[in-house]
PDB file of C-alpha atoms in Angstrom:
ATOM      1  CA  MET A   1      15.039 132.362 104.674  1.00  0.00           C
ATOM      2  CA  GLN A   2      12.328 133.499 106.541  1.00  0.00           C
ATOM      3  CA  PRO A   3      12.713 134.336 110.667  1.00  0.00           C
ATOM      4  CA  ASN A   4      10.816 131.866 112.948  1.00  0.00           C
ATOM      5  CA  PHE A   5      11.510 132.131 116.333  1.00  0.00           C
ATOM      6  CA  PHE A   6       9.841 128.614 116.972  1.00  0.00           C
ATOM      7  CA  ILE A   7      13.189 126.669 115.702  1.00  0.00           C
ATOM      8  CA  VAL A   8      14.652 128.027 118.372  1.00  0.00           C
ATOM      9  CA  PRO A   9      13.768 125.384 121.401  1.00  0.00           C
ATOM     10  CA  ILE A  10      14.379 122.872 118.253  1.00  0.00           C
ATOM     11  CA  ILE A  11      17.958 124.159 117.740  1.00  0.00           C
ATOM     12  CA  PHE A  12      18.629 124.228 121.299  1.00  0.00           C
ATOM     13  CA  GLY A  13      17.497 119.993 121.403  1.00  0.00           C
ATOM     14  CA  ILE A  14      20.011 119.212 118.723  1.00  0.00           C
ATOM     15  CA  GLY A  15      22.833 120.685 120.367  1.00  0.00           C
ATOM     16  CA  PHE A  16      22.175 119.511 123.543  1.00  0.00           C
ATOM     17  CA  LEU A  17      21.707 115.870 121.672  1.00  0.00           C
ATOM     18  CA  SER A  18      25.055 116.137 120.020  1.00  0.00           C
ATOM     19  CA  PHE A  19      26.432 116.920 123.205  1.00  0.00           C
ATOM     20  CA  LEU A  20      25.000 113.812 124.348  1.00  0.00           C
ATOM     21  CA  MET A  21      26.549 111.487 121.208  1.00  0.00           C
ATOM     22  CA  VAL A  22      29.955 112.614 122.142  1.00  0.00           C
ATOM     23  CA  LEU A  23      29.535 112.017 125.902  1.00  0.00           C
ATOM     24  CA  VAL A  24      27.875 108.457 125.228  1.00  0.00           C
ATOM     25  CA  ASN A  25      30.855 107.512 122.858  1.00  0.00           C
ATOM     26  CA  ARG A  26      33.218 108.002 125.066  1.00  0.00           C
ATOM     27  CA  ARG A  27      31.680 106.360 128.255  1.00  0.00           C
ATOM     28  CA  ASN A  28      29.738 103.574 126.576  1.00  0.00           C
ATOM     29  CA  ARG A  29      30.514 101.184 123.890  1.00  0.00           C
ATOM     30  CA  GLY A  30      28.180  97.703 122.000  1.00  0.00           C
ATOM     31  CA  ARG A  31      25.260  97.228 120.416  1.00  0.00           C
ATOM     32  CA  VAL A  32      23.459  99.085 122.737  1.00  0.00           C
ATOM     33  CA  VAL A  33      25.226 102.493 121.857  1.00  0.00           C
ATOM     34  CA  SER A  34      25.170 102.013 118.560  1.00  0.00           C
ATOM     35  CA  ILE A  35      21.207 101.869 118.386  1.00  0.00           C
ATOM     36  CA  PHE A  36      21.169 104.813 120.423  1.00  0.00           C
ATOM     37  CA  MET A  37      23.773 106.674 118.300  1.00  0.00           C
ATOM     38  CA  ALA A  38      20.702 105.485 115.474  1.00  0.00           C
ATOM     39  CA  PHE A  39      18.155 106.974 117.737  1.00  0.00           C
ATOM     40  CA  CYS A  40      19.905 110.330 118.247  1.00  0.00           C
ATOM     41  CA  GLY A  41      20.869 110.943 114.477  1.00  0.00           C
ATOM     42  CA  LEU A  42      17.712 110.162 113.482  1.00  0.00           C
ATOM     43  CA  VAL A  43      16.141 112.309 115.903  1.00  0.00           C
ATOM     44  CA  ILE A  44      19.096 115.144 115.212  1.00  0.00           C
ATOM     45  CA  LEU A  45      18.116 114.964 111.272  1.00  0.00           C
ATOM     46  CA  TYR A  46      14.266 115.049 112.236  1.00  0.00           C
ATOM     47  CA  GLY A  47      14.495 118.309 114.019  1.00  0.00           C
ATOM     48  CA  LEU A  48      16.887 120.098 111.219  1.00  0.00           C
ATOM     49  CA  LEU A  49      14.342 119.089 108.845  1.00  0.00           C
ATOM     50  CA  PHE A  50      11.350 120.596 110.345  1.00  0.00           C
ATOM     51  CA  SER A  51      13.450 123.661 111.150  1.00  0.00           C
ATOM     52  CA  VAL A  52      13.999 123.891 107.449  1.00  0.00           C
ATOM     53  CA  SER A  53      10.597 123.639 106.434  1.00  0.00           C
ATOM     54  CA  LEU A  54       9.759 126.530 109.044  1.00  0.00           C
ATOM     55  CA  ILE A  55      12.324 129.169 107.658  1.00  0.00           C
ATOM     56  CA  ALA A  56      12.471 128.337 103.661  1.00  0.00           C
ATOM     57  CA  SER A  57      10.900 130.911 102.106  1.00  0.00           C
ATOM     58  CA  ASP A  58      10.181 128.888  99.400  1.00  0.00           C
ATOM     59  CA  GLU A  59       6.502 127.246  99.917  1.00  0.00           C
ATOM     60  CA  SER A  60       7.550 124.128  97.325  1.00  0.00           C
ATOM     61  CA  LEU A  61      10.602 123.729  99.852  1.00  0.00           C
ATOM     62  CA  GLN A  62       8.587 124.107 102.968  1.00  0.00           C
ATOM     63  CA  ILE A  63       6.263 121.011 101.689  1.00  0.00           C
ATOM     64  CA  PHE A  64       9.356 119.291 100.289  1.00  0.00           C
ATOM     65  CA  PHE A  65      11.266 119.231 103.578  1.00  0.00           C
ATOM     66  CA  PHE A  66       8.314 118.519 105.650  1.00  0.00           C
ATOM     67  CA  HIS A  67       7.951 115.314 103.579  1.00  0.00           C
ATOM     68  CA  LEU A  68      11.368 114.604 104.433  1.00  0.00           C
ATOM     69  CA  MET A  69      10.744 115.112 107.855  1.00  0.00           C
ATOM     70  CA  VAL A  70       7.678 113.130 108.199  1.00  0.00           C
ATOM     71  CA  PHE A  71       9.855 110.185 106.762  1.00  0.00           C
ATOM     72  CA  VAL A  72      12.735 109.978 109.042  1.00  0.00           C
ATOM     73  CA  THR A  73       9.834 110.191 111.580  1.00  0.00           C
ATOM     74  CA  LEU A  74       8.440 106.721 110.745  1.00  0.00           C
ATOM     75  CA  PHE A  75      12.016 105.387 111.627  1.00  0.00           C
ATOM     76  CA  ILE A  76      12.293 106.531 115.567  1.00  0.00           C
ATOM     77  CA  PRO A  77      10.051 104.322 117.080  1.00  0.00           C
ATOM     78  CA  PRO A  78      11.057 100.614 115.569  1.00  0.00           C
ATOM     79  CA  THR A  79      14.553 102.169 116.802  1.00  0.00           C
ATOM     80  CA  VAL A  80      13.684 103.193 120.089  1.00  0.00           C
ATOM     81  CA  LEU A  81      12.131  99.583 120.423  1.00  0.00           C
ATOM     82  CA  PHE A  82      15.092  97.876 119.032  1.00  0.00           C
ATOM     83  CA  PHE A  83      17.132  99.834 121.948  1.00  0.00           C
ATOM     84  CA  ILE A  84      15.247  99.084 124.727  1.00  0.00           C
ATOM     85  CA  VAL A  85      15.284  95.219 123.662  1.00  0.00           C
ATOM     86  CA  GLU A  86      18.898  95.332 123.153  1.00  0.00           C
ATOM     87  CA  TYR A  87      19.056  97.411 126.356  1.00  0.00           C
ATOM     88  CA  LEU A  88      17.166  94.810 128.388  1.00  0.00           C
ATOM     89  CA  GLY A  89      19.234  91.983 127.141  1.00  0.00           C
ATOM     90  CA  TYR A  90      16.858  90.991 124.801  1.00  0.00           C
ATOM     91  CA  ASP A  91      19.395  90.765 121.995  1.00  0.00           C
ATOM     92  CA  SER A  92      18.541  87.432 120.302  1.00  0.00           C
ATOM     93  CA  TRP A  93      15.027  89.131 119.402  1.00  0.00           C
ATOM     94  CA  LEU A  94      16.701  91.197 117.156  1.00  0.00           C
ATOM     95  CA  ASN A  95      17.677  89.517 113.933  1.00  0.00           C
ATOM     96  CA  ARG A  96      16.974  90.159 110.685  1.00  0.00           C
ATOM     97  CA  ARG A  97      13.637  89.064 110.433  1.00  0.00           C
ATOM     98  CA  THR A  98      12.633  90.906 113.767  1.00  0.00           C
ATOM     99  CA  ILE A  99      14.189  93.671 111.857  1.00  0.00           C
ATOM    100  CA  SER A 100      12.380  93.331 109.018  1.00  0.00           C
ATOM    101  CA  PHE A 101       9.589  92.903 110.270  1.00  0.00           C
ATOM    102  CA  PHE A 102       9.178  95.612 112.164  1.00  0.00           C
ATOM    103  CA  LEU A 103      10.389  97.947 109.406  1.00  0.00           C
ATOM    104  CA  PHE A 104       8.716  96.945 106.563  1.00  0.00           C
ATOM    105  CA  ILE A 105       5.253  98.753 107.400  1.00  0.00           C
ATOM    106  CA  PRO A 106       7.721 101.937 107.698  1.00  0.00           C
ATOM    107  CA  ILE A 107       9.280 101.615 104.894  1.00  0.00           C
ATOM    108  CA  VAL A 108       6.136 101.044 102.432  1.00  0.00           C
ATOM    109  CA  ALA A 109       4.801 103.932 103.989  1.00  0.00           C
ATOM    110  CA  GLY A 110       8.287 106.056 103.876  1.00  0.00           C
ATOM    111  CA  VAL A 111       7.725 105.365  99.770  1.00  0.00           C
ATOM    112  CA  LEU A 112       3.973 106.271  99.846  1.00  0.00           C
ATOM    113  CA  GLU A 113       4.512 109.768 101.646  1.00  0.00           C
ATOM    114  CA  LEU A 114       7.663 110.481  99.305  1.00  0.00           C
ATOM    115  CA  THR A 115       5.602 109.886  96.443  1.00  0.00           C
ATOM    116  CA  ASP A 116       2.407 111.695  97.553  1.00  0.00           C
ATOM    117  CA  PRO A 117       2.673 114.987  95.591  1.00  0.00           C
ATOM    118  CA  LEU A 118       2.499 112.021  92.430  1.00  0.00           C
ATOM    119  CA  HIS A 119      -0.644 110.293  93.951  1.00  0.00           C
ATOM    120  CA  GLY A 120      -2.021 111.997  96.585  1.00  0.00           C
ATOM    121  CA  LEU A 121      -3.091 108.700  98.889  1.00  0.00           C
ATOM    122  CA  PHE A 122      -0.988 109.990 101.836  1.00  0.00           C
ATOM    123  CA  TRP A 123      -2.432 113.094 102.818  1.00  0.00           C
ATOM    124  CA  GLU A 124      -5.196 114.791 101.839  1.00  0.00           C
ATOM    125  CA  THR A 125      -3.836 118.059 101.767  1.00  0.00           C
ATOM    126  CA  VAL A 126      -0.664 119.156 102.575  1.00  0.00           C
ATOM    127  CA  LYS A 127      -0.425 123.375 102.395  1.00  0.00           C
ATOM    128  CA  ILE A 128       1.383 126.809 103.820  1.00  0.00           C
ATOM    129  CA  ILE A 129      -1.009 128.814 105.969  1.00  0.00           C
ATOM    130  CA  SER A 130       0.209 132.016 107.188  1.00  0.00           C
ATOM    131  CA  HIS A 131      -0.628 133.465 111.320  1.00  0.00           C
ATOM    132  CA  ASN A 132       0.818 136.145 113.245  1.00  0.00           C
ATOM    133  CA  GLY A 133       3.364 137.224 109.997  1.00  0.00           C
ATOM    134  CA  MET A 134       4.944 133.477 110.097  1.00  0.00           C
ATOM    135  CA  THR A 135       3.785 130.334 107.772  1.00  0.00           C
ATOM    136  CA  TYR A 136       3.460 126.970 109.006  1.00  0.00           C
ATOM    137  CA  ILE A 137       2.360 123.877 107.324  1.00  0.00           C
ATOM    138  CA  GLN A 138      -0.870 122.538 107.981  1.00  0.00           C
ATOM    139  CA  GLU A 139      -1.579 119.016 106.806  1.00  0.00           C
ATOM    140  CA  THR A 140      -4.576 116.797 106.582  1.00  0.00           C
ATOM    141  CA  PRO A 141      -4.141 113.245 106.762  1.00  0.00           C
ATOM    142  CA  GLY A 142      -5.790 110.314 104.642  1.00  0.00           C
ATOM    143  CA  VAL A 143      -6.060 107.008 105.709  1.00  0.00           C
ATOM    144  CA  ILE A 144      -2.610 105.349 105.293  1.00  0.00           C
ATOM    145  CA  PRO A 145      -1.185 108.176 108.061  1.00  0.00           C
ATOM    146  CA  LEU A 146      -3.708 107.109 110.339  1.00  0.00           C
ATOM    147  CA  ILE A 147      -3.098 103.482 109.859  1.00  0.00           C
ATOM    148  CA  LEU A 148       0.578 104.417 110.278  1.00  0.00           C
ATOM    149  CA  THR A 149       0.062 106.118 113.461  1.00  0.00           C
ATOM    150  CA  THR A 150      -2.108 103.367 115.119  1.00  0.00           C
ATOM    151  CA  TYR A 151       0.985 100.921 114.160  1.00  0.00           C
ATOM    152  CA  LEU A 152       3.578 103.538 115.595  1.00  0.00           C
ATOM    153  CA  TYR A 153       1.340 104.031 118.556  1.00  0.00           C
ATOM    154  CA  PHE A 154       1.541 100.271 118.907  1.00  0.00           C
ATOM    155  CA  ILE A 155       5.523  99.315 118.791  1.00  0.00           C
ATOM    156  CA  MET A 156       5.883 102.883 121.165  1.00  0.00           C
ATOM    157  CA  GLY A 157       3.431 100.880 123.594  1.00  0.00           C
ATOM    158  CA  ILE A 158       5.363  97.565 123.122  1.00  0.00           C
ATOM    159  CA  SER A 159       8.452  99.904 124.097  1.00  0.00           C
ATOM    160  CA  MET A 160       7.101 101.413 127.393  1.00  0.00           C
ATOM    161  CA  ALA A 161       5.652  97.656 128.564  1.00  0.00           C
ATOM    162  CA  LEU A 162       8.893  96.323 128.076  1.00  0.00           C
ATOM    163  CA  LEU A 163      10.490  99.326 130.139  1.00  0.00           C
ATOM    164  CA  PHE A 164       7.719  98.761 133.021  1.00  0.00           C
ATOM    165  CA  TRP A 165       8.536  95.320 133.258  1.00  0.00           C
ATOM    166  CA  GLY A 166      12.163  96.378 133.307  1.00  0.00           C
ATOM    167  CA  ILE A 167      11.703  98.665 136.284  1.00  0.00           C
ATOM    168  CA  PHE A 168      10.856  95.773 138.532  1.00  0.00           C
ATOM    169  CA  HIS A 169      13.867  93.841 137.499  1.00  0.00           C
ATOM    170  CA  ILE A 170      16.649  95.893 137.727  1.00  0.00           C
ATOM    171  CA  PRO A 171      18.298  96.901 141.283  1.00  0.00           C
ATOM    172  CA  LYS A 172      16.109  99.008 143.333  1.00  0.00           C
ATOM    173  CA  GLN A 173      18.893 102.256 143.267  1.00  0.00           C
ATOM    174  CA  HIS A 174      18.494 102.002 139.145  1.00  0.00           C
ATOM    175  CA  ARG A 175      14.454 102.110 138.661  1.00  0.00           C
ATOM    176  CA  ARG A 176      14.539 105.909 138.953  1.00  0.00           C
ATOM    177  CA  GLU A 177      16.797 106.204 135.825  1.00  0.00           C
ATOM    178  CA  LEU A 178      14.453 104.125 134.185  1.00  0.00           C
ATOM    179  CA  ILE A 179      11.095 105.474 134.986  1.00  0.00           C
ATOM    180  CA  LEU A 180      12.594 108.684 133.460  1.00  0.00           C
ATOM    181  CA  VAL A 181      13.110 107.467 130.627  1.00  0.00           C
ATOM    182  CA  MET A 182       9.789 105.675 130.355  1.00  0.00           C
ATOM    183  CA  VAL A 183       8.586 109.277 130.665  1.00  0.00           C
ATOM    184  CA  ALA A 184      10.542 110.853 128.104  1.00  0.00           C
ATOM    185  CA  LEU A 185       9.232 108.362 125.911  1.00  0.00           C
ATOM    186  CA  ALA A 186       5.907 109.272 126.751  1.00  0.00           C
ATOM    187  CA  ILE A 187       5.668 113.040 126.399  1.00  0.00           C
ATOM    188  CA  PRO A 188       6.249 112.769 122.349  1.00  0.00           C
ATOM    189  CA  VAL A 189       3.490 110.447 122.070  1.00  0.00           C
ATOM    190  CA  LEU A 190       1.228 111.737 123.885  1.00  0.00           C
ATOM    191  CA  VAL A 191       2.592 115.129 122.410  1.00  0.00           C
ATOM    192  CA  ASP A 192       1.707 113.827 118.940  1.00  0.00           C
ATOM    193  CA  PHE A 193      -1.803 111.902 120.006  1.00  0.00           C
ATOM    194  CA  LEU A 194      -3.239 115.794 120.807  1.00  0.00           C
ATOM    195  CA  ARG A 195      -1.988 117.149 117.659  1.00  0.00           C
ATOM    196  CA  THR A 196      -3.468 113.772 115.433  1.00  0.00           C
ATOM    197  CA  PHE A 197      -6.728 113.655 117.260  1.00  0.00           C
ATOM    198  CA  ASP A 198      -6.872 117.636 117.040  1.00  0.00           C
ATOM    199  CA  TYR A 199      -6.561 118.615 120.609  1.00  0.00           C
ATOM    200  CA  ASN A 200      -3.568 120.694 119.385  1.00  0.00           C
ATOM    201  CA  PRO A 201      -3.837 124.227 121.831  1.00  0.00           C
ATOM    202  CA  TRP A 202      -1.310 125.940 118.827  1.00  0.00           C
ATOM    203  CA  PRO A 203      -3.757 124.532 115.997  1.00  0.00           C
ATOM    204  CA  TYR A 204      -1.455 126.453 113.747  1.00  0.00           C
ATOM    205  CA  LEU A 205       2.384 124.712 114.703  1.00  0.00           C
ATOM    206  CA  TYR A 206       2.848 120.920 114.104  1.00  0.00           C
ATOM    207  CA  ILE A 207       4.077 120.943 118.053  1.00  0.00           C
ATOM    208  CA  THR A 208       5.305 117.259 117.922  1.00  0.00           C
ATOM    209  CA  PRO A 209       8.960 118.113 117.781  1.00  0.00           C
ATOM    210  CA  TYR A 210       8.592 119.710 120.926  1.00  0.00           C
ATOM    211  CA  GLY A 211       7.564 117.177 122.809  1.00  0.00           C
ATOM    212  CA  VAL A 212      10.761 115.270 121.066  1.00  0.00           C
ATOM    213  CA  MET A 213      12.909 117.561 122.354  1.00  0.00           C
ATOM    214  CA  ILE A 214      11.393 117.606 125.930  1.00  0.00           C
ATOM    215  CA  SER A 215      12.197 113.742 125.572  1.00  0.00           C
ATOM    216  CA  VAL A 216      15.840 114.493 124.174  1.00  0.00           C
ATOM    217  CA  ILE A 217      16.366 116.718 127.404  1.00  0.00           C
ATOM    218  CA  LEU A 218      14.977 113.871 129.577  1.00  0.00           C
ATOM    219  CA  LEU A 219      17.164 111.447 128.378  1.00  0.00           C
ATOM    220  CA  GLY A 220      20.092 113.586 128.770  1.00  0.00           C
ATOM    221  CA  VAL A 221      19.483 114.357 132.625  1.00  0.00           C
ATOM    222  CA  SER A 222      19.122 110.403 132.558  1.00  0.00           C
ATOM    223  CA  ILE A 223      22.281 109.291 131.179  1.00  0.00           C
ATOM    224  CA  ILE A 224      24.473 112.624 132.999  1.00  0.00           C
ATOM    225  CA  ASN A 225      22.979 112.375 136.759  1.00  0.00           C
ATOM    226  CA  PHE A 226      21.784 108.681 136.889  1.00  0.00           C
ATOM    227  CA  GLY A 227      24.465 106.731 134.798  1.00  0.00           C
ATOM    228  CA  PHE A 228      22.329 105.424 132.457  1.00  0.00           C
ATOM    229  CA  LEU A 229      23.643 103.485 129.696  1.00  0.00           C
ATOM    230  CA  ASN A 230      26.253 102.619 132.337  1.00  0.00           C
ATOM    231  CA  ALA A 231      23.963  99.928 134.502  1.00  0.00           C
ATOM    232  CA  ILE A 232      22.117  97.081 131.730  1.00  0.00           C
ATOM    233  CA  PRO A 233      19.613  94.978 133.103  1.00  0.00           C
ATOM    234  CA  ALA A 234      21.343  92.726 130.764  1.00  0.00           C
ATOM    235  CA  ALA A 235      24.824  92.539 132.514  1.00  0.00           C
ATOM    236  CA  TYR A 236      22.895  92.975 135.935  1.00  0.00           C
ATOM    237  CA  SER A 237      21.293  89.620 135.459  1.00  0.00           C
ATOM    238  CA  ARG A 238      24.132  87.840 133.977  1.00  0.00           C
ATOM    239  CA  LEU A 239      26.838  88.897 136.047  1.00  0.00           C
ATOM    240  CA  PHE A 240      24.631  89.289 139.598  1.00  0.00           C
ATOM    241  CA  LEU A 241      21.395  87.549 139.297  1.00  0.00           C
ATOM    242  CA  ASP A 242      22.464  84.330 137.183  1.00  0.00           C
ATOM    243  CA  VAL A 243      25.737  83.444 138.961  1.00  0.00           C
ATOM    244  CA  THR A 244      26.454  80.484 140.961  1.00  0.00           C
ATOM    245  CA  ASP A 245      27.920  82.529 143.671  1.00  0.00           C
ATOM    246  CA  ALA A 246      25.671  83.764 146.775  1.00  0.00           C
ATOM    247  CA  ILE A 247      25.906  87.859 146.819  1.00  0.00           C
ATOM    248  CA  LEU A 248      24.264  90.196 148.934  1.00  0.00           C
ATOM    249  CA  VAL A 249      24.289  93.370 148.884  1.00  0.00           C
ATOM    250  CA  PHE A 250      23.941  95.644 152.191  1.00  0.00           C
ATOM    251  CA  ASP A 251      24.208  99.476 152.783  1.00  0.00           C
ATOM    252  CA  HIS A 252      26.537 101.429 155.020  1.00  0.00           C
ATOM    253  CA  LYS A 253      24.436 100.508 158.441  1.00  0.00           C
ATOM    254  CA  TYR A 254      24.280  96.580 156.627  1.00  0.00           C
ATOM    255  CA  ASN A 255      20.508  97.053 155.628  1.00  0.00           C
ATOM    256  CA  LEU A 256      20.059  94.722 152.790  1.00  0.00           C
ATOM    257  CA  LEU A 257      19.868  96.549 149.296  1.00  0.00           C
ATOM    258  CA  ASP A 258      19.948  93.531 146.948  1.00  0.00           C
ATOM    259  CA  LEU A 259      20.791  89.982 147.025  1.00  0.00           C
ATOM    260  CA  ASN A 260      20.796  87.401 143.661  1.00  0.00           C
ATOM    261  CA  THR A 261      18.765  84.209 143.071  1.00  0.00           C
ATOM    262  CA  MET A 262      21.705  82.154 145.079  1.00  0.00           C
ATOM    263  CA  ALA A 263      21.867  84.390 148.128  1.00  0.00           C
ATOM    264  CA  ARG A 264      17.575  83.648 148.185  1.00  0.00           C
ATOM    265  CA  THR A 265      17.846  80.176 148.166  1.00  0.00           C
ATOM    266  CA  LEU A 266      20.561  79.755 150.689  1.00  0.00           C
ATOM    267  CA  PHE A 267      19.630  82.495 153.553  1.00  0.00           C
ATOM    268  CA  PHE A 268      15.450  83.377 152.798  1.00  0.00           C
ATOM    269  CA  PRO A 269      14.196  79.704 151.286  1.00  0.00           C
ATOM    270  CA  GLN A 270      11.004  80.346 152.806  1.00  0.00           C
ATOM    271  CA  HIS A 271       9.829  83.652 153.234  1.00  0.00           C
ATOM    272  CA  ASP A 272       9.530  86.881 151.476  1.00  0.00           C
ATOM    273  CA  ILE A 273      12.698  89.692 151.338  1.00  0.00           C
ATOM    274  CA  HIS A 274      11.227  93.059 152.838  1.00  0.00           C
ATOM    275  CA  THR A 275      12.493  96.638 152.551  1.00  0.00           C
ATOM    276  CA  SER A 276      13.674  96.317 156.086  1.00  0.00           C
ATOM    277  CA  THR A 277      15.472  93.171 155.992  1.00  0.00           C
ATOM    278  CA  SER A 278      19.298  93.432 157.683  1.00  0.00           C
ATOM    279  CA  ILE A 279      22.055  91.238 158.160  1.00  0.00           C
ATOM    280  CA  LYS A 280      20.172  90.994 161.383  1.00  0.00           C
ATOM    281  CA  ASP A 281      17.637  88.239 159.851  1.00  0.00           C
ATOM    282  CA  LEU A 282      20.274  86.231 158.661  1.00  0.00           C
ATOM    283  CA  PRO A 283      21.395  83.149 160.635  1.00  0.00           C
ATOM    284  CA  GLU A 284      24.052  84.681 163.713  1.00  0.00           C
ATOM    285  CA  ILE A 285      26.938  82.894 162.148  1.00  0.00           C
ATOM    286  CA  ALA A 286      26.457  84.590 159.178  1.00  0.00           C
ATOM    287  CA  GLN A 287      26.338  87.690 160.350  1.00  0.00           C
ATOM    288  CA  THR A 288      29.545  87.241 162.884  1.00  0.00           C
ATOM    289  CA  ALA A 289      31.454  85.915 160.026  1.00  0.00           C
ATOM    290  CA  ILE A 290      30.197  88.884 157.222  1.00  0.00           C
ATOM    291  CA  LEU A 291      31.021  91.447 160.157  1.00  0.00           C
ATOM    292  CA  ASP A 292      34.600  89.616 161.083  1.00  0.00           C
ATOM    293  CA  ASN A 293      35.499  89.214 157.322  1.00  0.00           C
ATOM    294  CA  ASP A 294      36.013  85.706 157.990  1.00  0.00           C
ATOM    295  CA  LEU A 295      37.096  83.824 154.715  1.00  0.00           C
ATOM    296  CA  GLU A 296      34.861  80.805 155.318  1.00  0.00           C
ATOM    297  CA  LEU A 297      31.468  80.524 156.465  1.00  0.00           C
ATOM    298  CA  ALA A 298      30.023  77.004 157.691  1.00  0.00           C
ATOM    299  CA  LEU A 299      26.212  76.530 157.671  1.00  0.00           C
ATOM    300  CA  PRO A 300      24.832  73.627 159.791  1.00  0.00           C
ATOM    301  CA  GLY A 301      22.310  71.898 156.985  1.00  0.00           C
ATOM    302  CA  LYS A 302      19.707  69.021 157.817  1.00  0.00           C
ATOM    303  CA  GLU A 303      22.084  66.515 157.166  1.00  0.00           C
ATOM    304  CA  ASP A 304      25.428  67.947 157.286  1.00  0.00           C
ATOM    305  CA  THR A 305      27.538  71.004 157.638  1.00  0.00           C
ATOM    306  CA  ARG A 306      28.318  73.043 154.210  1.00  0.00           C
ATOM    307  CA  TYR A 307      31.229  75.352 154.215  1.00  0.00           C
ATOM    308  CA  TYR A 308      31.488  78.328 151.507  1.00  0.00           C
ATOM    309  CA  ASP A 309      34.375  80.912 150.994  1.00  0.00           C
ATOM    310  CA  LEU A 310      33.576  83.959 152.065  1.00  0.00           C
ATOM    311  CA  ARG A 311      34.811  87.507 150.470  1.00  0.00           C
ATOM    312  CA  ARG A 312      33.773  90.737 151.659  1.00  0.00           C
ATOM    313  CA  SER A 313      34.079  93.956 149.515  1.00  0.00           C
ATOM    314  CA  GLU A 314      33.622  97.400 150.714  1.00  0.00           C
ATOM    315  CA  ILE A 315      32.601 100.482 148.362  1.00  0.00           C
ATOM    316  CA  SER A 316      33.904 103.592 149.910  1.00  0.00           C
ATOM    317  CA  GLY A 317      32.648 107.036 148.442  1.00  0.00           C
ATOM    318  CA  LYS A 318      35.111 109.920 147.772  1.00  0.00           C
ATOM    319  CA  ASP A 319      34.770 111.260 151.047  1.00  0.00           C
ATOM    320  CA  GLY A 320      35.951 108.365 152.272  1.00  0.00           C
ATOM    321  CA  TYR A 321      33.131 106.887 154.173  1.00  0.00           C
ATOM    322  CA  LEU A 322      31.448 103.495 153.787  1.00  0.00           C
ATOM    323  CA  ARG A 323      28.969 103.330 151.152  1.00  0.00           C
ATOM    324  CA  SER A 324      28.335  99.926 150.601  1.00  0.00           C
ATOM    325  CA  VAL A 325      29.415  96.070 151.557  1.00  0.00           C
TER     326      VAL A 325
END
């Protein structure tokens, strides 16, 4: 093996991602977590193969591990798409037909990539070059990698579009973690774009893995600090938006944070809800009933009075102070 300090950030990223896998596995369950684990496994394998391709002393081994790394890379974007579809609650889309459709091109391209030394259809050239005492792999793509890159960018574009949609369909307090995830996914795409179209500021270095590791760190921040994967939009929709009970969420000053479809129909049928909406915008009888924690709310209608059971739940922080109602 030959020393190469460029593998240090990759090894750090692999270790950090392994820690995330353990953390997520302890806290969460379900198919969305299984897909996330598959993504993490692919990225770890990708990073390991890239590292070995840098430090292997034999040139044929370097090229061999480079081919394996590219093969693994082909399956990361589809896995990202599957994860986002599951996370946003479109799990019915993830059937065998859909999965087979999105994996068909990566599988075919992967076979061509692994067998490229036999036919040369994938790369025009793959060679080892030396610079400042270190060796690097320099590849010249053929037509197939350019078509494949366009396809993988298309998949990532769909993923980003779905995330962008999700940002406007989840509670405001959870939007920042989804925005951070969106940024995390955009970074490796941007870095790979620079490499693919010869805008690489370090032309001797295959920079895409470093963009992936930056993405991993941002995902870690979202998971550790913001509880990403804990509040899933699918659960939010099914347990909050779509239930037949009217639910309103206030902060400790009774400013309205969120409300579901039924509450909007009941209290605000004719105008939009603004960020400045508070309990004072409800009918006075509803204000009194909520503040006094009454068990029943009588709302006069056009023809008669309707009676509703009322329940108030208070959420306090560890310091004992009221956080939300």
